[in-house]
Tab-separated table of C-alpha atoms and ligand atoms in Angstrom:
chain	number	residue	atom	x	y	z
A	21	MET	CA	-5.804	8.273	-4.307
A	22	ALA	CA	-2.427	8.434	-2.512
A	23	GLU	CA	0.595	7.122	-4.896
A	24	PHE	CA	2.324	4.107	-4.235
A	25	ILE	CA	5.528	5.278	-2.305
A	26	MET	CA	8.589	3.059	-1.459
A	27	GLU	CA	10.090	5.208	1.021
A	28	LEU	CA	8.785	6.548	4.247
A	29	ASN	CA	8.281	10.333	4.826
A	30	GLU	CA	9.871	12.225	7.662
A	31	GLU	CA	6.885	11.650	9.895
A	32	GLN	CA	6.625	8.008	9.111
A	33	LYS	CA	10.344	7.659	9.611
A	34	GLU	CA	9.958	9.435	13.379
A	35	VAL	CA	7.141	7.014	14.175
A	36	ARG	CA	9.095	3.933	13.053
A	37	ASP	CA	12.311	5.118	15.056
A	38	TRP	CA	10.283	6.036	18.069
A	39	LEU	CA	8.549	2.237	17.949
A	40	HIS	CA	12.072	0.662	17.108
A	41	GLY	CA	13.386	2.363	20.420
A	42	PHE	CA	10.384	0.956	22.445
A	43	ALA	CA	11.049	-2.710	20.706
A	44	ALA	CA	14.841	-2.424	21.269
A	45	ASP	CA	14.743	-1.165	24.722
A	46	VAL	CA	11.618	-2.578	26.111
A	47	ILE	CA	10.240	-5.498	24.218
A	48	ARG	CA	13.523	-7.439	23.075
A	49	PRO	CA	15.286	-7.544	26.691
A	50	ALA	CA	12.078	-9.110	28.064
A	51	ALA	CA	11.458	-11.671	25.222
A	52	ALA	CA	13.232	-14.489	26.711
A	53	GLU	CA	11.611	-14.029	29.948
A	54	TRP	CA	8.144	-14.078	28.836
A	55	ASP	CA	8.766	-16.976	26.139
A	56	GLU	CA	9.796	-19.437	29.298
A	57	ARG	CA	6.831	-18.129	31.433
A	58	GLU	CA	4.206	-18.460	28.785
A	59	GLU	CA	2.078	-15.653	30.027
A	60	THR	CA	0.722	-12.306	29.188
A	61	PRO	CA	3.231	-9.798	29.675
A	62	TRP	CA	1.371	-7.214	31.601
A	63	PRO	CA	4.108	-4.890	32.790
A	64	VAL	CA	5.181	-4.545	29.236
A	65	LEU	CA	1.677	-3.738	28.184
A	66	GLN	CA	1.580	-1.310	30.859
A	67	GLU	CA	4.606	0.412	29.599
A	68	ALA	CA	3.351	0.497	26.042
A	69	ALA	CA	0.146	2.040	27.424
A	70	LYS	CA	1.940	4.524	29.311
A	71	VAL	CA	3.727	5.839	26.132
A	72	GLY	CA	0.746	5.634	23.874
A	73	ILE	CA	1.679	2.363	21.849
A	74	TYR	CA	-1.113	0.475	23.526
A	75	SER	CA	-4.137	2.254	22.621
A	76	LEU	CA	-6.740	2.676	19.792
A	77	ASP	CA	-5.635	6.229	18.751
A	78	PHE	CA	-2.107	5.088	17.805
A	79	TYR	CA	-3.474	2.432	15.742
A	80	ALA	CA	-6.265	4.718	14.196
A	81	GLN	CA	-3.621	7.213	13.377
A	82	GLN	CA	-1.567	4.502	11.510
A	83	TYR	CA	-4.628	2.881	10.079
A	84	PHE	CA	-5.721	6.009	8.385
A	85	ASP	CA	-2.367	7.073	7.109
A	86	PRO	CA	-3.075	7.243	3.098
A	87	THR	CA	0.008	5.742	1.964
A	88	GLY	CA	-0.916	2.662	3.620
A	89	LEU	CA	2.575	2.361	5.191
A	90	GLY	CA	1.498	3.418	8.841
A	91	VAL	CA	0.179	-0.025	9.945
A	92	PRO	CA	2.794	-2.423	8.265
A	93	THR	CA	5.599	-0.102	9.421
A	94	ALA	CA	4.443	-0.291	13.175
A	95	LEU	CA	3.954	-3.949	12.971
A	96	GLU	CA	7.333	-4.459	11.465
A	97	GLU	CA	9.113	-2.824	14.414
A	98	LEU	CA	7.068	-4.175	17.262
A	99	PHE	CA	7.377	-7.709	15.835
A	100	TRP	CA	11.125	-7.069	15.316
A	101	GLY	CA	11.142	-6.870	19.111
A	102	ASP	CA	9.739	-10.148	19.873
A	103	ALA	CA	6.505	-11.520	18.333
A	104	GLY	CA	4.760	-13.005	21.388
A	105	ILE	CA	4.993	-9.866	23.227
A	106	ALA	CA	3.955	-7.734	20.003
A	107	LEU	CA	0.935	-9.838	19.788
A	108	SER	CA	-0.032	-9.140	23.445
A	109	ILE	CA	0.226	-5.698	22.282
A	110	VAL	CA	-1.771	-5.714	19.317
A	111	GLY	CA	-3.920	-8.635	19.879
A	112	THR	CA	-6.705	-6.478	21.172
A	113	GLY	CA	-6.552	-4.453	17.832
A	114	LEU	CA	-8.009	-7.685	16.028
A	115	ALA	CA	-11.245	-7.269	18.297
A	116	ALA	CA	-11.436	-3.443	18.024
A	117	VAL	CA	-11.046	-3.678	14.104
A	118	GLY	CA	-14.077	-6.103	14.372
A	119	VAL	CA	-16.126	-3.377	16.267
A	120	LEU	CA	-15.132	-0.511	14.091
A	121	ALA	CA	-15.879	-2.220	11.067
A	122	ASN	CA	-19.262	-3.610	12.165
A	123	GLY	CA	-20.410	-1.741	15.062
A	124	THR	CA	-22.438	1.298	15.351
A	125	GLU	CA	-21.128	4.720	16.518
A	126	GLU	CA	-22.347	4.084	19.978
A	127	GLN	CA	-21.164	0.444	20.292
A	128	ILE	CA	-17.819	1.990	19.243
A	129	GLY	CA	-17.809	4.588	21.668
A	130	THR	CA	-19.084	2.297	24.430
A	131	TRP	CA	-16.643	-0.873	23.889
A	132	ILE	CA	-13.609	0.048	22.854
A	133	PRO	CA	-12.336	2.080	25.433
A	134	GLN	CA	-13.447	-1.003	27.669
A	135	MET	CA	-11.143	-3.039	25.227
A	136	TYR	CA	-8.012	-1.127	26.205
A	137	GLY	CA	-8.629	0.334	29.525
A	138	ASP	CA	-5.709	2.877	30.676
A	139	ALA	CA	-2.291	2.797	31.709
A	140	ASP	CA	-3.273	2.300	35.350
A	141	ASP	CA	-5.651	-0.511	34.476
A	142	VAL	CA	-4.948	-2.230	31.115
A	143	LYS	CA	-7.406	-4.264	29.565
A	144	LEU	CA	-7.501	-6.719	26.697
A	145	ALA	CA	-10.019	-7.586	24.035
A	146	ALA	CA	-10.513	-10.818	22.060
A	147	PHE	CA	-11.785	-11.965	18.673
A	148	CYS	CA	-13.253	-15.454	18.746
A	149	SER	CA	-14.278	-16.802	15.409
A	150	SER	CA	-12.266	-20.413	15.135
A	151	GLU	CA	-14.129	-23.467	16.473
A	152	PRO	CA	-12.447	-26.864	17.042
A	153	ASP	CA	-14.395	-28.150	13.936
A	154	ALA	CA	-14.179	-24.785	11.921
A	155	GLY	CA	-10.692	-23.267	11.333
A	156	SER	CA	-10.112	-22.869	7.594
A	157	ASP	CA	-13.534	-23.923	7.108
A	158	VAL	CA	-15.322	-20.962	8.643
A	159	ALA	CA	-18.617	-21.835	7.160
A	160	SER	CA	-18.527	-25.177	9.697
A	161	MET	CA	-19.111	-22.777	12.554
A	162	ARG	CA	-21.521	-24.001	15.192
A	163	THR	CA	-21.651	-21.537	17.894
A	164	ARG	CA	-25.203	-20.446	17.839
A	165	ALA	CA	-26.962	-17.230	18.728
A	166	VAL	CA	-30.632	-17.184	19.231
A	167	TYR	CA	-32.778	-14.000	19.801
A	168	ASP	CA	-35.222	-13.962	22.764
A	169	GLU	CA	-37.536	-11.240	21.473
A	170	ALA	CA	-39.550	-11.028	24.891
A	171	LYS	CA	-36.203	-9.916	26.684
A	172	ASP	CA	-34.513	-8.443	23.673
A	173	GLU	CA	-31.725	-10.604	24.244
A	174	TRP	CA	-29.374	-12.900	22.528
A	175	VAL	CA	-28.614	-16.367	23.992
A	176	ILE	CA	-25.198	-17.721	22.973
A	177	ASN	CA	-23.894	-21.223	23.054
A	178	GLY	CA	-20.615	-22.985	21.771
A	179	THR	CA	-17.056	-23.443	22.139
A	180	LYS	CA	-14.197	-21.246	20.380
A	181	THR	CA	-10.677	-22.294	20.016
A	182	TRP	CA	-7.137	-20.756	19.844
A	183	VAL	CA	-8.505	-17.383	20.748
A	184	THR	CA	-5.891	-14.961	21.524
A	185	ASN	CA	-6.432	-13.503	24.686
A	186	GLY	CA	-9.524	-15.757	25.132
A	187	GLY	CA	-10.710	-15.994	28.790
A	188	ILE	CA	-8.561	-12.909	30.172
A	189	ALA	CA	-10.103	-10.586	27.950
A	190	ASN	CA	-12.378	-7.879	29.357
A	191	VAL	CA	-14.282	-7.883	26.235
A	192	HIS	CA	-14.993	-10.772	24.055
A	193	VAL	CA	-16.077	-10.145	20.109
A	194	VAL	CA	-17.794	-13.533	19.325
A	195	VAL	CA	-18.903	-14.719	16.016
A	196	ALA	CA	-21.821	-16.775	15.981
A	197	VAL	CA	-24.523	-18.463	13.518
A	198	VAL	CA	-27.857	-16.833	13.420
A	199	ASP	CA	-29.252	-18.465	10.380
A	200	PRO	CA	-27.861	-22.084	9.807
A	201	GLU	CA	-29.346	-21.956	6.212
A	202	LEU	CA	-27.159	-19.297	5.097
A	203	GLY	CA	-23.869	-20.762	5.725
A	204	SER	CA	-21.037	-18.320	6.422
A	205	LYS	CA	-23.697	-15.371	5.268
A	206	GLY	CA	-25.761	-16.387	8.351
A	207	HIS	CA	-23.234	-15.323	10.848
A	208	ALA	CA	-23.311	-12.162	13.053
A	209	SER	CA	-20.849	-10.626	15.571
A	210	PHE	CA	-21.715	-10.056	19.360
A	211	ILE	CA	-20.106	-8.207	22.065
A	212	VAL	CA	-19.772	-10.232	25.273
A	213	PRO	CA	-19.263	-7.642	28.044
A	214	PRO	CA	-16.991	-8.216	30.892
A	215	ASP	CA	-18.023	-10.559	33.813
A	216	THR	CA	-21.094	-11.955	31.507
A	217	PRO	CA	-22.399	-15.128	33.402
A	218	GLY	CA	-21.875	-18.206	31.146
A	219	CYS	CA	-18.666	-16.912	29.391
A	220	SER	CA	-15.550	-18.568	30.700
A	221	GLN	CA	-12.007	-19.633	29.649
A	222	GLY	CA	-11.627	-23.408	28.646
A	223	GLN	CA	-8.130	-25.125	28.276
A	224	LYS	CA	-5.214	-22.550	27.955
A	225	PHE	CA	-2.961	-23.825	25.242
A	226	GLN	CA	0.988	-24.460	25.548
A	227	LYS	CA	2.340	-23.416	22.289
A	228	HIS	CA	5.337	-23.837	20.130
A	229	GLY	CA	5.916	-20.100	19.850
A	230	ILE	CA	4.621	-16.678	20.310
A	231	ARG	CA	4.299	-17.971	24.143
A	232	ALA	CA	4.146	-14.481	25.471
A	233	SER	CA	0.450	-14.357	23.777
A	234	HIS	CA	-2.225	-15.950	25.664
A	235	THR	CA	-4.339	-18.416	23.692
A	236	ALA	CA	-7.266	-20.391	25.030
A	237	GLU	CA	-10.648	-21.819	24.363
A	238	VAL	CA	-13.651	-19.444	25.273
A	239	VAL	CA	-16.729	-21.407	26.394
A	240	LEU	CA	-20.067	-19.786	25.901
A	241	ASP	CA	-22.637	-21.677	27.796
A	242	ASP	CA	-26.105	-19.865	27.840
A	243	VAL	CA	-24.447	-16.431	27.459
A	244	ARG	CA	-27.246	-13.932	27.528
A	245	VAL	CA	-26.223	-10.330	26.071
A	246	PRO	CA	-28.588	-7.608	25.512
A	247	GLY	CA	-29.843	-6.826	22.127
A	248	SER	CA	-27.622	-3.881	22.146
A	249	CYS	CA	-24.691	-6.215	21.889
A	250	LEU	CA	-25.309	-7.350	18.251
A	251	LEU	CA	-22.730	-5.375	16.169
A	252	GLY	CA	-24.615	-3.098	13.600
A	253	GLY	CA	-27.918	-3.632	15.184
A	254	LYS	CA	-31.014	-5.794	14.637
A	255	GLU	CA	-32.220	-3.750	11.966
A	256	LYS	CA	-29.293	-4.011	9.903
A	257	LEU	CA	-28.758	-7.609	10.719
A	258	ASP	CA	-32.566	-8.406	9.324
A	259	GLU	CA	-31.951	-6.372	6.219
A	260	ARG	CA	-28.681	-8.485	5.409
A	261	LEU	CA	-30.227	-12.076	6.101
A	262	ALA	CA	-33.150	-10.925	3.825
A	263	ARG	CA	-30.729	-9.910	1.111
A	264	ALA	CA	-28.808	-13.352	1.518
A	265	ARG	CA	-32.080	-15.120	1.472
A	266	GLU	CA	-33.174	-13.401	-1.840
A	267	ARG	CA	-29.846	-13.549	-3.602
A	268	ALA	CA	-29.591	-17.377	-2.644
A	269	GLY	CA	-29.833	-18.981	-5.889
A	270	HIS	CA	-29.152	-15.954	-7.990
A	271	GLY	CA	-25.370	-15.678	-7.836
A	272	GLY	CA	-26.015	-13.565	-4.885
A	273	THR	CA	-23.832	-16.366	-2.799
A	274	GLU	CA	-20.679	-15.204	-4.926
A	275	ARG	CA	-21.271	-11.622	-4.366
A	276	VAL	CA	-21.199	-12.037	-0.703
A	277	LYS	CA	-18.186	-14.183	-0.821
A	278	ASN	CA	-16.648	-11.751	-2.705
A	279	ALA	CA	-17.099	-8.868	-0.013
A	280	ALA	CA	-15.855	-11.006	2.680
A	281	MET	CA	-12.711	-11.687	0.614
A	282	ALA	CA	-12.206	-7.988	-0.022
A	283	THR	CA	-12.039	-7.776	3.885
A	284	PHE	CA	-9.574	-10.483	4.389
A	285	GLU	CA	-7.313	-9.215	1.710
A	286	ALA	CA	-7.224	-6.076	3.544
A	287	SER	CA	-6.467	-7.468	6.696
A	288	ARG	CA	-3.743	-10.313	5.717
A	289	PRO	CA	-0.935	-7.793	4.834
A	290	ALA	CA	-0.878	-6.993	8.575
A	291	VAL	CA	0.202	-10.651	9.127
A	292	GLY	CA	2.566	-10.301	6.364
A	293	ALA	CA	4.223	-7.100	8.256
A	294	MET	CA	4.549	-9.253	11.681
A	295	ALA	CA	6.332	-12.073	9.683
A	296	VAL	CA	8.815	-9.356	7.898
A	297	GLY	CA	9.647	-8.162	11.540
A	298	THR	CA	10.427	-11.537	12.796
A	299	ALA	CA	12.238	-12.409	9.716
A	300	ARG	CA	14.534	-9.098	9.871
A	301	ALA	CA	15.209	-9.728	13.481
A	302	ALA	CA	16.695	-13.267	12.737
A	303	TYR	CA	18.627	-12.035	9.687
A	304	GLU	CA	20.162	-9.141	11.811
A	305	VAL	CA	21.211	-11.444	14.449
A	306	ALA	CA	22.906	-13.903	11.844
A	307	LEU	CA	24.721	-11.072	9.815
A	308	GLU	CA	26.154	-10.126	13.188
A	309	TYR	CA	27.220	-13.394	13.894
A	310	ALA	CA	28.426	-14.424	10.714
A	311	GLN	CA	30.899	-11.237	10.805
A	312	THR	CA	32.098	-12.071	14.082
A	313	ARG	CA	32.347	-15.719	14.540
A	314	GLU	CA	35.911	-17.174	13.249
A	315	GLN	CA	36.354	-20.744	12.034
A	316	PHE	CA	39.606	-21.988	9.995
A	317	GLY	CA	41.037	-18.651	10.925
A	318	ARG	CA	38.418	-16.427	9.133
A	319	PRO	CA	34.999	-15.303	10.076
A	320	ILE	CA	32.232	-17.333	8.722
A	321	ILE	CA	30.917	-14.825	6.494
A	322	ASP	CA	34.160	-15.012	4.365
A	323	ASN	CA	32.615	-18.339	2.941
A	324	GLN	CA	30.243	-18.036	0.061
A	325	GLY	CA	28.098	-20.898	1.576
A	326	VAL	CA	27.269	-18.614	4.405
A	327	ALA	CA	27.275	-15.209	2.612
A	328	PHE	CA	25.005	-16.188	0.052
A	329	GLN	CA	22.570	-17.576	2.443
A	330	LEU	CA	22.660	-14.066	3.984
A	331	ALA	CA	22.018	-12.441	0.575
A	332	ASP	CA	19.171	-14.779	-0.066
A	333	MET	CA	17.815	-13.625	3.226
A	334	ARG	CA	17.876	-10.286	2.751
A	335	THR	CA	16.577	-10.247	-0.600
A	336	ARG	CA	13.523	-12.377	0.415
A	337	ILE	CA	12.673	-9.947	3.310
A	338	ASP	CA	12.759	-6.877	0.977
A	339	ALA	CA	10.804	-8.663	-1.547
A	340	ALA	CA	8.181	-9.666	1.245
A	341	ARG	CA	7.938	-5.839	2.631
A	342	LEU	CA	7.258	-4.590	-0.939
A	343	LEU	CA	4.644	-7.100	-1.566
A	344	VAL	CA	3.192	-5.972	2.017
A	345	TRP	CA	3.416	-2.351	1.700
A	346	ARG	CA	1.845	-2.630	-2.090
A	347	ALA	CA	-1.349	-4.568	-0.254
A	348	SER	CA	-1.575	-2.376	2.450
A	349	TRP	CA	-1.773	0.564	0.082
A	350	MET	CA	-4.289	-0.957	-2.036
A	351	ALA	CA	-6.298	-1.884	0.811
A	352	VAL	CA	-6.166	1.924	2.345
A	353	ASN	CA	-7.001	3.381	-1.121
A	354	GLY	CA	-9.885	0.877	-1.804
A	355	LYS	CA	-8.039	-0.507	-4.992
A	356	PRO	CA	-9.648	-3.915	-5.775
A	357	PHE	CA	-7.584	-6.944	-5.019
A	358	THR	CA	-7.914	-8.401	-8.904
A	359	ALA	CA	-4.922	-10.803	-8.219
A	360	ALA	CA	-5.457	-11.455	-4.484
A	361	GLU	CA	-2.548	-9.352	-3.495
A	362	GLY	CA	-3.253	-9.344	0.054
A	363	SER	CA	-2.852	-13.163	0.159
A	364	MET	CA	0.262	-12.947	-1.508
A	365	SER	CA	1.791	-10.710	0.587
A	366	LYS	CA	0.621	-12.839	3.720
A	367	LEU	CA	1.812	-15.994	1.861
A	368	TYR	CA	5.121	-14.839	0.938
A	369	ALA	CA	6.077	-12.990	3.939
A	370	SER	CA	4.882	-15.748	6.380
A	371	GLU	CA	6.891	-18.369	4.279
A	372	THR	CA	9.910	-16.049	4.254
A	373	ALA	CA	9.999	-15.765	8.100
A	374	LYS	CA	9.892	-19.571	8.608
A	375	LYS	CA	12.716	-19.816	6.025
A	376	VAL	CA	15.050	-16.981	7.019
A	377	THR	CA	14.777	-17.954	10.796
A	378	ALA	CA	15.697	-21.390	9.940
A	379	GLN	CA	18.752	-20.070	8.062
A	380	ALA	CA	19.603	-17.936	11.025
A	381	ILE	CA	19.711	-21.083	13.211
A	382	GLN	CA	21.765	-22.660	10.561
A	383	ILE	CA	24.188	-19.659	10.386
A	384	LEU	CA	24.460	-19.582	14.199
A	385	GLY	CA	25.455	-23.490	14.333
A	386	GLY	CA	25.193	-24.918	17.749
A	387	ASN	CA	24.627	-21.442	19.407
A	388	GLY	CA	21.686	-20.973	17.050
A	389	TYR	CA	19.995	-24.220	18.397
A	390	THR	CA	20.126	-23.056	22.029
A	391	ARG	CA	18.160	-20.460	23.949
A	392	GLU	CA	21.312	-18.494	24.590
A	393	TYR	CA	20.673	-16.810	21.413
A	394	PRO	CA	17.207	-15.540	19.898
A	395	VAL	CA	16.994	-17.006	16.657
A	396	GLU	CA	15.371	-20.446	17.888
A	397	ARG	CA	12.607	-18.500	19.563
A	398	MET	CA	12.061	-16.494	16.423
A	399	HIS	CA	11.791	-19.679	14.517
A	400	ARG	CA	9.096	-21.166	16.691
A	401	ASP	CA	7.285	-17.845	16.499
A	402	ALA	CA	7.546	-17.653	12.783
A	403	ALA	CA	5.653	-20.792	12.626
A	404	ILE	CA	2.389	-19.232	13.370
A	405	TYR	CA	2.315	-16.891	10.420
A	406	THR	CA	1.733	-19.643	8.094
A	407	ILE	CA	-1.228	-20.564	10.173
A	408	PHE	CA	-3.417	-18.004	11.605
A	409	GLU	CA	-5.453	-15.551	9.343
A	410	GLY	CA	-5.598	-18.218	6.936
A	411	THR	CA	-2.848	-20.851	6.310
A	412	SER	CA	-0.660	-20.792	3.604
A	413	GLU	CA	-2.580	-23.427	1.444
A	414	ILE	CA	-5.601	-21.411	1.761
A	415	GLN	CA	-3.727	-18.151	0.762
A	416	ARG	CA	-2.726	-20.533	-2.301
A	417	LEU	CA	-6.164	-21.322	-2.930
A	418	VAL	CA	-7.406	-17.993	-2.724
A	419	ILE	CA	-4.794	-16.712	-5.173
A	420	ALA	CA	-4.991	-19.523	-7.551
A	421	ARG	CA	-9.087	-19.072	-7.599
A	422	THR	CA	-8.734	-15.276	-8.118
A	423	LEU	CA	-6.222	-15.673	-10.942
A	424	SER	CA	-8.075	-18.448	-12.647
A	425	GLY	CA	-11.729	-17.941	-12.004
A	426	VAL	CA	-11.799	-21.785	-11.313
A	427	PRO	CA	-13.446	-22.938	-8.040
A	428	ILE	CA	-9.903	-24.869	-7.384
A	429	ARG	CA	-10.218	-27.379	-4.269
B	24	FAD	C1	-1.548	-19.126	18.242
B	24	FAD	C2	-2.874	-18.910	17.407
B	24	FAD	C3	-3.599	-17.862	17.870
B	24	FAD	C4	-4.879	-17.673	17.134
B	24	FAD	N1	-5.679	-16.602	17.296
B	24	FAD	C5	-6.973	-16.654	16.900
B	24	FAD	C6	-7.953	-15.587	17.215
B	24	FAD	O1	-7.662	-14.858	18.178
B	24	FAD	N2	-9.206	-15.938	16.976
B	24	FAD	C7	-9.678	-16.948	16.147
B	24	FAD	O2	-10.709	-16.894	15.793
B	24	FAD	N3	-8.877	-17.972	15.684
B	24	FAD	C8	-7.667	-17.849	15.904
B	24	FAD	N4	-6.736	-18.605	15.961
B	24	FAD	C9	-7.225	-19.988	14.903
B	24	FAD	C10	-6.670	-19.885	13.567
B	24	FAD	O3	-6.954	-18.738	12.748
B	24	FAD	C11	-6.802	-21.209	12.959
B	24	FAD	O4	-5.816	-22.059	13.500
B	24	FAD	C12	-6.417	-21.017	11.372
B	24	FAD	O5	-7.343	-20.750	10.783
B	24	FAD	C13	-6.305	-22.589	10.733
B	24	FAD	O6	-7.401	-23.547	11.028
B	24	FAD	P1	-7.393	-24.882	11.761
B	24	FAD	O7	-6.091	-24.749	12.913
B	24	FAD	O8	-8.458	-25.265	12.372
B	24	FAD	O9	-6.673	-25.624	10.531
B	24	FAD	P2	-7.455	-26.668	9.531
B	24	FAD	O10	-8.359	-25.833	8.919
B	24	FAD	O11	-7.828	-27.739	10.444
B	24	FAD	O12	-6.194	-27.111	8.484
B	24	FAD	C14	-5.109	-28.253	8.768
B	24	FAD	C15	-4.460	-28.260	7.664
B	24	FAD	O13	-5.291	-28.483	6.290
B	24	FAD	C16	-4.831	-27.483	5.381
B	24	FAD	N5	-5.957	-27.286	4.540
B	24	FAD	C17	-7.402	-26.985	5.008
B	24	FAD	N6	-8.272	-26.944	4.223
B	24	FAD	C18	-7.710	-26.957	3.080
B	24	FAD	C19	-7.922	-26.956	1.622
B	24	FAD	N7	-9.352	-26.658	1.209
B	24	FAD	N8	-6.901	-27.091	0.667
B	24	FAD	C20	-5.612	-27.178	1.095
B	24	FAD	N9	-5.708	-27.505	2.465
B	24	FAD	C21	-6.339	-27.281	3.152
B	24	FAD	C22	-4.477	-26.312	6.177
B	24	FAD	O14	-3.733	-25.306	5.259
B	24	FAD	C23	-3.669	-26.667	7.198
B	24	FAD	O15	-2.256	-27.218	6.785
B	24	FAD	C24	-5.413	-18.798	16.394
B	24	FAD	C25	-4.616	-19.936	16.182
B	24	FAD	C26	-3.277	-19.976	16.748
B	24	FAD	C27	-2.622	-21.321	16.357
């Protein structure tokens, strides 16, 4: 097991500086334009693909860094540049991870390249789980996948919502119910290949923030996919369902829930790292502004009322980063999350981003409230972190249940 370190090594610093350069030179200057356009920033994605940032190889390298600091460092820098554009760059990764985690080697080799495309023909992927009536309550999912044995095909029907890259992705990864009796244990994930009949974009959402990231409904109307599109394969699914049926009533539900929770605990620090990036960006703008803006004949930072806010902002950001780094290190090294440390990092970092970006607006006064300065955009963007990948309330629920062993509602 790698030791927990709180300082990046030379190689990690080089990667961080390279990403920071891309975020500062390419992402940040494009942020206001794509926020207004509310569209996927294809030219930025192409640029990111050209230099190797939009690629599975890059994320795999960061992911397998045994210190656990590769992914959070990369995400912090990209989201420091701009959250909406950065989500467009990393959104495909959510679907790719779904395939990496559950797919066979053949599925990984076939589908992941089609998710990214290449620098001349950039492609996207989408991970479709949430539904209009199944957000926090994943077990209420209704999208159904039924096996047509005669044709070795799965037939999928349902509507997914709030899907990042939904409908514009080349490859969609869809979670669907295969056995309604088993609740969330009766779910399976499917690849919906490019141009599959019956798979279409529904409503595209106009959003409060991260507007450079496309979010839409995905409608699945008698979508037929070959048996080979079931992630992990039929044999593995049948075994898993048989085990789940056997365990039902023997405390097995708890064990399966625990396995699912371990997966979430491992992915939540990634959202925490995004939030740290946005918070740090707003803090830096506020610090510089406070040092240069003069009122009453002196820089506003000369007032404790302003300086103390900056002290609190920086303290919270550093604390959030430490929680994120700890949880990322635990995930990579397989340390059990006995106090829901992954949820803690996501909860604290996302609430920090909301608070710090609001404080930044306050410090910039009237300018902070206008689109002449980036902090109002950062504040709008920050609001997503307490919602997706489990809301703050759900994180508190998970932490409290883990600490107490009580099924708190
Ligand atoms: C921009 C954006 C991008 C997204 N991208 C994706 C994507 O790519 N793929 C995907 O599948 N999903 C995606 N989502 C969906 C996201 O994961 C859900 O919105 C999120 O899980 C919350 O679900 P909900 O919106 O249904 O809220 P609800 O579950 O309806 O919650 C509403 C409120 O009730 C509270 N609440 C609910 N249950 C409890 C409880 N038991 N105790 C206390 N409070 C509770 C919540 O905390 C929240 O405050 C995205 C959402 C957005 C906005």
